[in-house]
PDB file of C-alpha atoms in Angstrom:
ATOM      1  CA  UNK A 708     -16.564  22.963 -52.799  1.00  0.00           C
ATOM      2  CA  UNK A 709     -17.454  21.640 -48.919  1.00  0.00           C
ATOM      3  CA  UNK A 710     -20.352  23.074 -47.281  1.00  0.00           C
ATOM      4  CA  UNK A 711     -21.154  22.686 -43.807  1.00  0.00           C
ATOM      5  CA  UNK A 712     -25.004  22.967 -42.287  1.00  0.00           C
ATOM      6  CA  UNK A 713     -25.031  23.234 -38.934  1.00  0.00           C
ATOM      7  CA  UNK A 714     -28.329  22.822 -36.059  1.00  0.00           C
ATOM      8  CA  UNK A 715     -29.248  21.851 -33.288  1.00  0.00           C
ATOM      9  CA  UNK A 716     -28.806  25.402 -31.064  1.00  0.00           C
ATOM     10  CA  UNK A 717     -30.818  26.645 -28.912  1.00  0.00           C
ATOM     11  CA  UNK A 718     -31.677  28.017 -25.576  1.00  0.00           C
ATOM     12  CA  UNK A 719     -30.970  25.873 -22.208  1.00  0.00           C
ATOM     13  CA  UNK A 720     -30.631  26.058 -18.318  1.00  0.00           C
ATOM     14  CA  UNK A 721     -27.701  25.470 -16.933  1.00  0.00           C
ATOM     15  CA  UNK A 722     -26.542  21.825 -16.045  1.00  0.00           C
ATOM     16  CA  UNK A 723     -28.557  21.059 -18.962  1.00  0.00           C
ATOM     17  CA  UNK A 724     -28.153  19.409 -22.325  1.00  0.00           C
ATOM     18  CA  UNK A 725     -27.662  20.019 -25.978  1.00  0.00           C
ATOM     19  CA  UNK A 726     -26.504  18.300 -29.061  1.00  0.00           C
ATOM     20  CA  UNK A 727     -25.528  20.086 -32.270  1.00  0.00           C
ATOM     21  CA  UNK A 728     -24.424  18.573 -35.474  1.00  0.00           C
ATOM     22  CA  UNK A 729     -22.476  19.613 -38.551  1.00  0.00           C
ATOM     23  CA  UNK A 730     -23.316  17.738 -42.007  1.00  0.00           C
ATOM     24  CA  UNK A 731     -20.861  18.263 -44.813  1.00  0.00           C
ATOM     25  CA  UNK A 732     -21.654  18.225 -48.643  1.00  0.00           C
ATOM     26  CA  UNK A 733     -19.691  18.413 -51.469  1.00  0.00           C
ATOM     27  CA  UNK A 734     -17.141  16.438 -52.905  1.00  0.00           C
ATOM     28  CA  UNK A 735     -13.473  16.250 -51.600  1.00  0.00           C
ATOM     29  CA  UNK A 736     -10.138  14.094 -52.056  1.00  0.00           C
ATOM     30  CA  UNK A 737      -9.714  13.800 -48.253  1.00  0.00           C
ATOM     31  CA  UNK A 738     -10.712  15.417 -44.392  1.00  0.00           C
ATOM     32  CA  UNK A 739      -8.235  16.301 -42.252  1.00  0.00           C
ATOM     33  CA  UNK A 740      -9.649  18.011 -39.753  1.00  0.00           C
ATOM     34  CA  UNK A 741     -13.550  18.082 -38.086  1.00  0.00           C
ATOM     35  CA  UNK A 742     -15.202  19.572 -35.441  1.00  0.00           C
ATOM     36  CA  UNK A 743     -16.779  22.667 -33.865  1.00  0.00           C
ATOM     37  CA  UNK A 744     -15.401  26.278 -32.100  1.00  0.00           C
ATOM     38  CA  UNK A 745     -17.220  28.768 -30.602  1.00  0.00           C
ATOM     39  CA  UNK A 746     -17.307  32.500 -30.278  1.00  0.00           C
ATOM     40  CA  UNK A 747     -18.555  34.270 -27.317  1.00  0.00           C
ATOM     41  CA  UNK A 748     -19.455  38.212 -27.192  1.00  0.00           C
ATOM     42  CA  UNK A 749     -16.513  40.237 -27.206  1.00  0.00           C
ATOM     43  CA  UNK A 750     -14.198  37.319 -27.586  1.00  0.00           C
ATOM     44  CA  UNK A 751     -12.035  35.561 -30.093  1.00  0.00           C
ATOM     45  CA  UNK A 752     -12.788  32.250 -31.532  1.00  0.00           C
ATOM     46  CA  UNK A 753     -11.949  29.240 -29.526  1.00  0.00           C
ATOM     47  CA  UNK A 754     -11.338  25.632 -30.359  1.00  0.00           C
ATOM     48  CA  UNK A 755     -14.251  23.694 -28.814  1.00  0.00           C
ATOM     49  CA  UNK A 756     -13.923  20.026 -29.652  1.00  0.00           C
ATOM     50  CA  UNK A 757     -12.120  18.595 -32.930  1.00  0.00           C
ATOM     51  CA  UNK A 758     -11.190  14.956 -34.525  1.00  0.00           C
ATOM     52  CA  UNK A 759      -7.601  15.203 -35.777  1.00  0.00           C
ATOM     53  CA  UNK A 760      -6.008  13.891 -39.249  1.00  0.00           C
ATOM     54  CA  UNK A 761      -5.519  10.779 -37.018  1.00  0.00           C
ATOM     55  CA  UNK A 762      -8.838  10.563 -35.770  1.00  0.00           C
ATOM     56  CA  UNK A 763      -8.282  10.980 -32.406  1.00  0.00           C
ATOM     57  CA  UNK A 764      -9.935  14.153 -30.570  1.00  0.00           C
ATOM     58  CA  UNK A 765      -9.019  17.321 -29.204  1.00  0.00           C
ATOM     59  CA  UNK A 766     -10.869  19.131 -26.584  1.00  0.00           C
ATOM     60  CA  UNK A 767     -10.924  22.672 -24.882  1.00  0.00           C
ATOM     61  CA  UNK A 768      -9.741  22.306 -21.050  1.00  0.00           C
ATOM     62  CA  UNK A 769     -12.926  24.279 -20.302  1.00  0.00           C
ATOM     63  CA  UNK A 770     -15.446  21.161 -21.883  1.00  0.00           C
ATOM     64  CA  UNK A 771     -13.406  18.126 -21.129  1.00  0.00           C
ATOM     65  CA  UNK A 772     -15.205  15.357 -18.798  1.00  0.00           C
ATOM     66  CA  UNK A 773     -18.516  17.637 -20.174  1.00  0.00           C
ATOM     67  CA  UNK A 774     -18.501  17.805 -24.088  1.00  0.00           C
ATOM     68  CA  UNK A 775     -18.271  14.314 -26.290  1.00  0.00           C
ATOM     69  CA  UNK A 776     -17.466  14.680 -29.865  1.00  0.00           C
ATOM     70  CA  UNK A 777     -18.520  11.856 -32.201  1.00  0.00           C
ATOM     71  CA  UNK A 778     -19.023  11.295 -35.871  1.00  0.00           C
ATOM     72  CA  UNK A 779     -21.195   9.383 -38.557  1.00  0.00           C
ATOM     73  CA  UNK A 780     -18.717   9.000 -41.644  1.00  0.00           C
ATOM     74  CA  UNK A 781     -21.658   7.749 -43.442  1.00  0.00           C
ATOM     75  CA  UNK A 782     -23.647  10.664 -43.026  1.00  0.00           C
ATOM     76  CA  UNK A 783     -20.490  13.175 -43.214  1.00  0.00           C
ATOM     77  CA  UNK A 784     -21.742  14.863 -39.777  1.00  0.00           C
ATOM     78  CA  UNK A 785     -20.318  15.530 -36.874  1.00  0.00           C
ATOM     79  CA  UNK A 786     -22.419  15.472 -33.406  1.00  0.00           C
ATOM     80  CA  UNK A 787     -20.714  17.644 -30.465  1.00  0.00           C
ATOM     81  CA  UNK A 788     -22.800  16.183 -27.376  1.00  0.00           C
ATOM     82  CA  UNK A 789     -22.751  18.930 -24.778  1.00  0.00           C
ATOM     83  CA  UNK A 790     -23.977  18.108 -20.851  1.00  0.00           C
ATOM     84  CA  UNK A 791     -23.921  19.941 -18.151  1.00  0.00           C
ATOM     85  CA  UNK A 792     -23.842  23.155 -19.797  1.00  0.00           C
ATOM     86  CA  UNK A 793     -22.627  26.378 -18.146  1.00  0.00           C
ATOM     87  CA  UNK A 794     -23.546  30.014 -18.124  1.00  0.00           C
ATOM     88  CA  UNK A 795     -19.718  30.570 -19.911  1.00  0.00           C
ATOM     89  CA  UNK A 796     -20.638  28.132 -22.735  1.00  0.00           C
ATOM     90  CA  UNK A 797     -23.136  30.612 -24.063  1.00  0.00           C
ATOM     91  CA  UNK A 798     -21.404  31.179 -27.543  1.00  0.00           C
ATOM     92  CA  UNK A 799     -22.028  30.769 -31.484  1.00  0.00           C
ATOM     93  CA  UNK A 800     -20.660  27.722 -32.278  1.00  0.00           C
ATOM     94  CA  UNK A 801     -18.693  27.449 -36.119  1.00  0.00           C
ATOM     95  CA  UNK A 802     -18.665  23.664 -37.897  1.00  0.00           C
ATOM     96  CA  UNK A 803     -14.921  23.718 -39.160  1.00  0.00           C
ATOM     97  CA  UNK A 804     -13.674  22.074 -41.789  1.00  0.00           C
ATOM     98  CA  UNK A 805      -9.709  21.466 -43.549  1.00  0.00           C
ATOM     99  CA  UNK A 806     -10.426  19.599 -46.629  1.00  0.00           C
ATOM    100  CA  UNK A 807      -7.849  18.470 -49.411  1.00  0.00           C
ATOM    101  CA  UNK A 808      -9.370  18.639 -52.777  1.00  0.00           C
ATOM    102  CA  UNK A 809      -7.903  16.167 -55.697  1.00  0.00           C
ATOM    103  CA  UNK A 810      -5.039  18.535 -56.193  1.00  0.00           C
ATOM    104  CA  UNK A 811      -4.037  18.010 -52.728  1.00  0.00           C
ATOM    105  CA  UNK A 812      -5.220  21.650 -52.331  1.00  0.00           C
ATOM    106  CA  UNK A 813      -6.006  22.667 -48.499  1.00  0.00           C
ATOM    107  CA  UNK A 814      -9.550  24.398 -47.682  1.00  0.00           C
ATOM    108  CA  UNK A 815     -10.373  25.794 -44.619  1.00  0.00           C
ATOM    109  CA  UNK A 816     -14.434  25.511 -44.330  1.00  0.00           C
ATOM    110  CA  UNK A 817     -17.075  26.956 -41.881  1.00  0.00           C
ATOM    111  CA  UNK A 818     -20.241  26.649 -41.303  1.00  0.00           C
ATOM    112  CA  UNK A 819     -22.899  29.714 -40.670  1.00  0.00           C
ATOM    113  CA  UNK A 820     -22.971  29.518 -36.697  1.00  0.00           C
ATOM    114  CA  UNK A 821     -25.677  28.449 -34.199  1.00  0.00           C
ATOM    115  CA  UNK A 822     -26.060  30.010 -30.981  1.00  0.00           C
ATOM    116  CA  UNK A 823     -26.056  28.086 -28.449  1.00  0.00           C
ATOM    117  CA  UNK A 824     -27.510  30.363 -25.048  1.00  0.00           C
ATOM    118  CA  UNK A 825     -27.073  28.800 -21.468  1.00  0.00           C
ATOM    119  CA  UNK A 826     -28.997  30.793 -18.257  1.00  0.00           C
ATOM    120  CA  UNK A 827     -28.166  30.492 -15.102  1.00  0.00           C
TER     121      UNK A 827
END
C-alpha cells in the first residue's frame, strides 16, 4: 500500500518562495505518475505540476516559467519548487500518486494536503 507524507506549507508574501515535498512509502511494482495538485476554496482540484510515465513533466499554464518540479528517486520524494508566488496560488496542495502493484494493479494515491497561503 503507497503512502504519501507531504510538508513544507506554509504562509508567504507574495513574489515569495516555497518548496514542498512529497515522500512515498510502501512497496510497489512500478510509478507511473508523480506530482502535486491543488485545491483552492470553492474550487475543483487542479493539476499543479506532474512527472509523466515517461518522465518528462507537465505543468499548469498558470505556474509555468514560476513552479519547478524535481525528484530524488532515491529518497522516493518529490520537491515542487514554487517562486514568485501569487495571491491565486493560495490553495491545499494534494501529493498524487498512480502506482502499479505486482499484479499490474493501478492505485490512485494522495497525500493529506498542506496549505500553502500567499498575501498580497
Amino acid at each position: 500500500q503507497v503512502q504519501l507524507t507531504e510538508s513544507g506549507g506554509g504562509s508567504v508574501q507574495a513574489g515569495g518562495s516555497l518548496r514542498l515535498s512529497c515522500e512515498r512509502s510502501g512497496t510497489v511494482f512500478s510509478i507511473n505518475v508523480m506530482g502535486w495538485y491543488r485545491q483552492a476554496p470553492g474550487k475543483q482540484r487542479e493539476l499543479v505540476a506532474i512527472f509523466t510515465s515517461g518522465g518528462s513533466t507537465n505543468y499548469a499554464d498558470s505556474v509555468k516559467g514560476r513552479f519547478t518540479i524535481s525528484r530524488d528517486n532515491a529518497k522516493n520524494t518529490v520537491y515542487p519548487q514554487m517562486n514568485k508566488l501569487k495571491p491565486e496560488d493560495t490553495a491545499v496542495y494534494y501529493c498524487y500518486t498512480q502506482a502499479q502493484d505486482f499484479w499490474l494493479k493501478k492505485s490512485d494515491n494522495w497525500g493529506q494536503g498542506t496549505q500553502v497561503t500567499v498575501s498580497s
